[in-house]
Coordinates of C-alpha atoms and ligand atoms in Angstrom, one line a residue:
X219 CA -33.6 24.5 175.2
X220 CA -31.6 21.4 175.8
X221 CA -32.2 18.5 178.2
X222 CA -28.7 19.0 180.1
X223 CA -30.5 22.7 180.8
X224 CA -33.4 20.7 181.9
X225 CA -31.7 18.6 184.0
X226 CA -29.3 21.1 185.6
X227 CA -32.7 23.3 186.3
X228 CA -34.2 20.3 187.9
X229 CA -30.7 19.6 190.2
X230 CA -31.0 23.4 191.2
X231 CA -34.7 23.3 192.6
X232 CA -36.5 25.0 189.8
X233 CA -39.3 23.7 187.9
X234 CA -39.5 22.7 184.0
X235 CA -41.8 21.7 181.5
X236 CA -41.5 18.4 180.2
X237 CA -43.4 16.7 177.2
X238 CA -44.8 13.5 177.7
X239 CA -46.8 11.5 175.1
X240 CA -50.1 12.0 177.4
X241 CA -49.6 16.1 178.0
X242 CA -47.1 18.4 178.8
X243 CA -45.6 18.2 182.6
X244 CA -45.0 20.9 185.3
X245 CA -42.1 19.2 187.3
X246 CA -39.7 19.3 189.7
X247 CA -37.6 17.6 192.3
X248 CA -39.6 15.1 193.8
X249 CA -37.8 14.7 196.8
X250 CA -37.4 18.2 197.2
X251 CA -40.1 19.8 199.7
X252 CA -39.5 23.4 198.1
X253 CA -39.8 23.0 194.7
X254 CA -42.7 20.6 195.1
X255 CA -44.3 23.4 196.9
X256 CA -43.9 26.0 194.2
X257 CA -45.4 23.3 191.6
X258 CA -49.0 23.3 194.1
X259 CA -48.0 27.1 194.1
X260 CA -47.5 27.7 190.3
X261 CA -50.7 26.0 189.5
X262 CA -52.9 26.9 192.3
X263 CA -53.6 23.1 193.2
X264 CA -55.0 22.3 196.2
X265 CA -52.1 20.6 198.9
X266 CA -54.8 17.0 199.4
X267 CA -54.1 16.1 195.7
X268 CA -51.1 14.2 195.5
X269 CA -48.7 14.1 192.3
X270 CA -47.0 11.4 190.0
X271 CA -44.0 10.4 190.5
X272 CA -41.8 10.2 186.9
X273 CA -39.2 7.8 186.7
X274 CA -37.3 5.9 183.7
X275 CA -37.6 2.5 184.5
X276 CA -39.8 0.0 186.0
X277 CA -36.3 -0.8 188.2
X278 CA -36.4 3.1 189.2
X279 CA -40.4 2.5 189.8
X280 CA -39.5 -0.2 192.2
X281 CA -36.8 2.0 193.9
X282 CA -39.8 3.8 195.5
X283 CA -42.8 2.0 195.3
X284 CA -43.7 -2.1 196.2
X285 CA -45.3 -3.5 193.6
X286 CA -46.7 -7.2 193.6
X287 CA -47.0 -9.6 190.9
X288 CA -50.2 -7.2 189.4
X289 CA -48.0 -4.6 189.3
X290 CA -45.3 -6.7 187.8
X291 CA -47.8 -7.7 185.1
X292 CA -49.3 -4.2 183.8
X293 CA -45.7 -2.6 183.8
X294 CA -44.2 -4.8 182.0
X295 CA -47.5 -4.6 179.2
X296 CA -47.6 -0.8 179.7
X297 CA -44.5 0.8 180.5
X298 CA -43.2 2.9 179.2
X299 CA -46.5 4.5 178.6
X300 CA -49.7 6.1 179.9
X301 CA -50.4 4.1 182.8
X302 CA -49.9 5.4 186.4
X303 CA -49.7 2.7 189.4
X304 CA -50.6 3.3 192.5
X305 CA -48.8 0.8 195.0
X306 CA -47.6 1.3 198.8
X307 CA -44.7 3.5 199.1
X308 CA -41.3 2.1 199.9
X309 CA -38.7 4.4 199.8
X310 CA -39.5 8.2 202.1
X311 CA -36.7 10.0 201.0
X312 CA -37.4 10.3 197.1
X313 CA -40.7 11.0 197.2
X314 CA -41.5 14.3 199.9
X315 CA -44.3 13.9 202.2
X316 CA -46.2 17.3 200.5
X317 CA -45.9 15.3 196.8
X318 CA -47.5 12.3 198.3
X319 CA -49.8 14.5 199.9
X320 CA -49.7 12.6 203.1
X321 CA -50.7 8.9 201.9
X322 CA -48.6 6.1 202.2
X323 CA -49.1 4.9 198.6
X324 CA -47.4 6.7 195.6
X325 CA -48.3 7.1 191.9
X326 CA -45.7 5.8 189.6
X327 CA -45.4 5.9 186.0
X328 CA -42.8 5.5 182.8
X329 CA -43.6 8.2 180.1
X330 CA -43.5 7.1 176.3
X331 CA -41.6 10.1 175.4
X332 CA -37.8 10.3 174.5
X333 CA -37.0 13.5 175.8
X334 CA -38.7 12.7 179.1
X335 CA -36.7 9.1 179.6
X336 CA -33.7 11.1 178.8
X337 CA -34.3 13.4 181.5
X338 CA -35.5 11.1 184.0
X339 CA -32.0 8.9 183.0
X340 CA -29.8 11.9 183.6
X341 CA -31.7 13.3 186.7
X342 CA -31.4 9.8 188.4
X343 CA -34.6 10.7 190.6
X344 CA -37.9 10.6 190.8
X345 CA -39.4 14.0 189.1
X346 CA -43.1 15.0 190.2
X347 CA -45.1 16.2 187.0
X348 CA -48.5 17.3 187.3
X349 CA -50.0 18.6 184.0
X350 CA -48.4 22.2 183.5
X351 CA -52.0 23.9 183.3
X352 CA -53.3 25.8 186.0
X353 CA -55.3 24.3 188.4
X354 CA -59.0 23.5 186.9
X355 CA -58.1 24.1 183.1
X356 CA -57.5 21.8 180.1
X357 CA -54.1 20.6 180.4
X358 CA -51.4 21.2 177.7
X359 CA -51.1 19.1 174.7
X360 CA -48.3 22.0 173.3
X361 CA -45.4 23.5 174.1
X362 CA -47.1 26.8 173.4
X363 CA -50.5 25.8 175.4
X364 CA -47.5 25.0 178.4
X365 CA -46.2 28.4 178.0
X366 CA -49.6 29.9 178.1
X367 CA -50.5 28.2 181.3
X368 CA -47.1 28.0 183.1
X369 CA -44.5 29.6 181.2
X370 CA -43.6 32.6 184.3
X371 CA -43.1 29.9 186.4
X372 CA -40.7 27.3 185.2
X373 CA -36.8 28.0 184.1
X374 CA -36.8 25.8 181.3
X375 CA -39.6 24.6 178.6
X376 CA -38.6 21.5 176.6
X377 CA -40.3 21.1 173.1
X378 CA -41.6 17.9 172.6
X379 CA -44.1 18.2 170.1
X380 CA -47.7 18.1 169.8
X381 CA -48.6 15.0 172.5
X382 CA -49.1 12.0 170.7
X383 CA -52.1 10.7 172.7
X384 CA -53.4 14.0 174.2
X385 CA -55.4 12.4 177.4
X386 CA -53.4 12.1 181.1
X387 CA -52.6 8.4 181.8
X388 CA -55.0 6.1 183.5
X389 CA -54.8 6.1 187.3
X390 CA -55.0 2.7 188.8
X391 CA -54.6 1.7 192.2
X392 CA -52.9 -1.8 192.8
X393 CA -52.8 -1.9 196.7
X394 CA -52.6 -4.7 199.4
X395 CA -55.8 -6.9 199.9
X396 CA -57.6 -4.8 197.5
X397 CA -58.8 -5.3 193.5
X398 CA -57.1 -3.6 191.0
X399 CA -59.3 -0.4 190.3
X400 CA -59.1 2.6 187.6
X401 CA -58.8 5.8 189.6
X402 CA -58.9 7.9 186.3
X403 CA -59.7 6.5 182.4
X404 CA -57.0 7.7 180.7
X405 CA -54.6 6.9 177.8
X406 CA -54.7 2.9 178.6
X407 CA -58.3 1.5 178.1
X408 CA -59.8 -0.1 180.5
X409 CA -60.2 -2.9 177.6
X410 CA -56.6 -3.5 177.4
X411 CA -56.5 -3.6 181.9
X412 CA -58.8 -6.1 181.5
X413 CA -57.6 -8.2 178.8
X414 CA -54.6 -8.6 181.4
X415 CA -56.0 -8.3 184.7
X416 CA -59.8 -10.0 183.5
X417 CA -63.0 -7.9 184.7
X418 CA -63.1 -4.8 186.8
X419 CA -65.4 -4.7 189.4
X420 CA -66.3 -1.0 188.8
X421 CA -68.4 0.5 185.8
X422 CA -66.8 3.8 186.0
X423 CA -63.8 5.9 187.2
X424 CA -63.6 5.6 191.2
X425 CA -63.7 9.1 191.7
X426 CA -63.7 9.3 195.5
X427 CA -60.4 7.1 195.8
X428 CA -58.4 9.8 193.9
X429 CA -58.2 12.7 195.9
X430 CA -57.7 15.0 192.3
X431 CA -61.3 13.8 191.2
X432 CA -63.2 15.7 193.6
X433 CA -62.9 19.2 192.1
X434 CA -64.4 20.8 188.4
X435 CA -61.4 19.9 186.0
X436 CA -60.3 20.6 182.6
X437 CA -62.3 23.8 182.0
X438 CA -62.1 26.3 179.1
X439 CA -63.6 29.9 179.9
X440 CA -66.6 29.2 177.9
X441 CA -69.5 27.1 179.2
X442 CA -69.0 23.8 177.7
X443 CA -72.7 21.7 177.0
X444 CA -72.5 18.4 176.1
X445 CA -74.4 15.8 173.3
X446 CA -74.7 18.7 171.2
X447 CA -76.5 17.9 167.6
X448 CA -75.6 21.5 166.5
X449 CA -74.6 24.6 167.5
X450 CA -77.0 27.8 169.0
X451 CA -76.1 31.3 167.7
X452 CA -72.8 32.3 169.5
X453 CA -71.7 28.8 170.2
X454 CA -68.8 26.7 168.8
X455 CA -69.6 23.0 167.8
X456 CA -66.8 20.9 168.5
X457 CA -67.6 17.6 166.8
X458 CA -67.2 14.1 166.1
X459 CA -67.4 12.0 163.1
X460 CA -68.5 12.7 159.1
X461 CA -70.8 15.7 158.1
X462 CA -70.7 18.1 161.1
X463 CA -70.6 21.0 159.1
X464 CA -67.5 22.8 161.6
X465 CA -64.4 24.2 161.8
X466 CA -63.2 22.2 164.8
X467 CA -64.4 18.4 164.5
X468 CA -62.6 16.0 167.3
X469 CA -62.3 13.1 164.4
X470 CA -63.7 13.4 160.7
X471 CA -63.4 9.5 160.5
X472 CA -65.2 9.2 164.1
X473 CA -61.8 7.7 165.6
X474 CA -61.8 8.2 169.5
X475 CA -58.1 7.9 169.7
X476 CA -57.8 10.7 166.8
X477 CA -60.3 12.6 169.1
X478 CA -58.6 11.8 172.2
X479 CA -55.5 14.2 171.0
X480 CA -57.3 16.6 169.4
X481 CA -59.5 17.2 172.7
X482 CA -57.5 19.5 174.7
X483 CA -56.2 21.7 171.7
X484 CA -59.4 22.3 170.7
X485 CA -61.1 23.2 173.9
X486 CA -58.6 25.5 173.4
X487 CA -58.9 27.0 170.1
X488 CA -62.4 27.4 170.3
X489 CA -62.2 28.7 173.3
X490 CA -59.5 31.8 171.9
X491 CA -62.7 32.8 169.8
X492 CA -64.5 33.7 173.0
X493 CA -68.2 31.7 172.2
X494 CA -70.9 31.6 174.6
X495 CA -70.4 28.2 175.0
X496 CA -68.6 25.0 173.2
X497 CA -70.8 23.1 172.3
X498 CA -69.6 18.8 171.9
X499 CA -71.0 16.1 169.8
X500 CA -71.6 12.8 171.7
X501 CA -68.6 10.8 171.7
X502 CA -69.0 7.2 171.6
X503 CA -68.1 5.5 175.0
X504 CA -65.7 2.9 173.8
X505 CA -62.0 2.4 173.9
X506 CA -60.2 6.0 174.4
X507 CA -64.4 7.8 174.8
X508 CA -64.5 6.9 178.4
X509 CA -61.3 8.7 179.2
X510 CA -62.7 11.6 176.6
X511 CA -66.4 11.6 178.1
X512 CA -65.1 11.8 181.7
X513 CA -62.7 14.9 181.1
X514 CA -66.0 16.7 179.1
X515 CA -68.4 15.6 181.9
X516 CA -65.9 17.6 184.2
X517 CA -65.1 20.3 182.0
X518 CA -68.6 20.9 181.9
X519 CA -69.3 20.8 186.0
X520 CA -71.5 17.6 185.4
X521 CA -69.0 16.1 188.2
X522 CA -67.5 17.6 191.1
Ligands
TXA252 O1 -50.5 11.7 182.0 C1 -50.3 12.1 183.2 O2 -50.5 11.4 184.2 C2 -49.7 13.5 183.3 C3 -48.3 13.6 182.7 C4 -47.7 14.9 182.9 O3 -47.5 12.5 183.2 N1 -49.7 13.9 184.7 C5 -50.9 14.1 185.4 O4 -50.7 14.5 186.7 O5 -52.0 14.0 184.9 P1 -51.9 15.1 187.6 O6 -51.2 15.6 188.8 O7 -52.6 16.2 186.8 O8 -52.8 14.0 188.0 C6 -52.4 13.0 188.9 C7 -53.6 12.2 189.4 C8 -54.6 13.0 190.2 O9 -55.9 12.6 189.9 C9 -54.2 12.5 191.6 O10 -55.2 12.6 192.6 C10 -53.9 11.0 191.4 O11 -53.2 11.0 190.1 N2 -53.0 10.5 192.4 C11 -51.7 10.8 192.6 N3 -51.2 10.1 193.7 C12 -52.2 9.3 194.1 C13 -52.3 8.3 195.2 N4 -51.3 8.0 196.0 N5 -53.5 7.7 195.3 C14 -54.6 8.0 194.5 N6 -54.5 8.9 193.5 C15 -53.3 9.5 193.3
MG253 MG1 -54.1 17.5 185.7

């Protein structure tokens, strides 16, 4: 499918799936009320957890959002990429009242992915894009995993390829009067924040200030267990570095970023062969591991 089909599907209200180099998108309209409320519908999300806003340009981002010279500063390092800002919202008529979920701030970002800038160009609007899996699973890294979790639902489904990075963007909230803080680790370190912003005050993700934090996230069927040094009878090891003797290993060579996009497919895959649980190597918390160890921590219920 094309991205004038993509577009025209967006113009009439419906909803699409559109790759992005972080995971595949379930998204609409943003400033339309209806079809933002058959994205909550399609993936059972709960109505308190607001949604990205998608846009093409740091210009667009501006269009709806007021960002300071912070702001300014990690766009113009990050974007287009994996980064989501959070700033107060400017603009009330792009951005409906159900996407923003009733706050006055909105989540902005610029996706790394040609096919997404050229639909965002053509569209002209801000497009809302949750991750196209059902509420509580591992989001889509594949246009097939998309179909699998959201296919009935949307009109069009845009093949972008396997994701290039495979982890959601990093949340981070750049309000008024307040420290930059990371709402969600994701596909920007929280190295290369501070290397531009200097030290965050916070050790960890601020889980309570993102409203989508509070619930389990990112599970497969299977029980997943973590810091696993092998696996029991009936298990699947996924692992992590050389000489784990397993069909699915995260990174051979032990590189998080390799890990990072092999996560969510493999969750997946091992989780097609019905084991009684996945069992996962430790991952190393460094770089792209603190976005990786917070999405296992809530696939396995450690958090929420
Ligand atoms: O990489 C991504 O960000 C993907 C791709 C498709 O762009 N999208 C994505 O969307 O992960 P979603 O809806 O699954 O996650 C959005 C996160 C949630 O944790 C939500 O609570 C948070 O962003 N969020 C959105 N608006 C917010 C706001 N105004 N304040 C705080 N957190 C917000
Ligand atoms: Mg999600």
């Amino acid at each position: 499918m094309t991205v004038a089909e993509a577009v025209g599907a967006l113009r009439r209200g419906r909803l699409i799936h559109l790759p992005t180099e972080t995971v595949y998108g379930l998204a609409a309209d943003a400033g339309n009320a209806a079809s933002v409320a058959a994205v909550f519908a399609a993936k059972a999300r709960p109505q308190f957890n607001p949604l990205i806003a998608h846009v093409s340009s740091t210009i667009a981002a501006q269009g709806i959002a007021d960002f300071d010279e912070r702001a300014k500063a990690l766009a113009a390092a990050f974007w287009p990429g994996p980064l989501t800002l959070v700033c107060p919202l400017t603009d009330q008529n792009m951005v409906c009242d159900l996407a923003l979920a009733g706050l006055n701030s909105v989540a902005v970002r610029v996706p790394a992915h040609a096919l997404a800038l050229e639909v965002l160009e053509a569209f002209g609007r801000p497009v809302v894009a949750p991750s196209a899996n059902r509420s509580g699973r591992p989001s889509p890294t594949t246009v097939g995993d998309a179909l699998e979790e959201t296919g009935a639902q949307v009109d069009v489904s845009l093949d972008g390829g396997p994701c290039r990075v495979g982890l959601e963007s990093t949340v981070v909230a750049v309000l008024p009067g307040s420290a930059v803080r990371i709402l969600r680790p994701g596909g920007i370190t929280r190295g290369a924040i501070e290397a531009l912003m200097g030290p965050l005050d916070e050790n960890s993700a601020d889980g309570h200030r993102s409203p989508g934090r509070l619930t389990l996230h990112y599970a497969p069927n299977a029980p997943v267990r973590l810091m696993a040094q092998s696996a029991k009878p009936g298990e699947i090891w996924l692992g992590f570095g050389p000489g784990t003797g397993t069909m699915f290993n995260l990174s051979p060579s032990g590189d998080v970023e390799e890990a990072a996009s092999h996560l969510f497919s493999m969750l997946r895959a091992a989780d097609r062969l019905a084991p009684s649980a996945i069992a996962v190597s430790p991952i190393p918390d460094i770089g792209l591991g603190e976005a990786i160890n917070d999405r296992l921590r809530r696939a396995a219920g450690w958090i929420g």
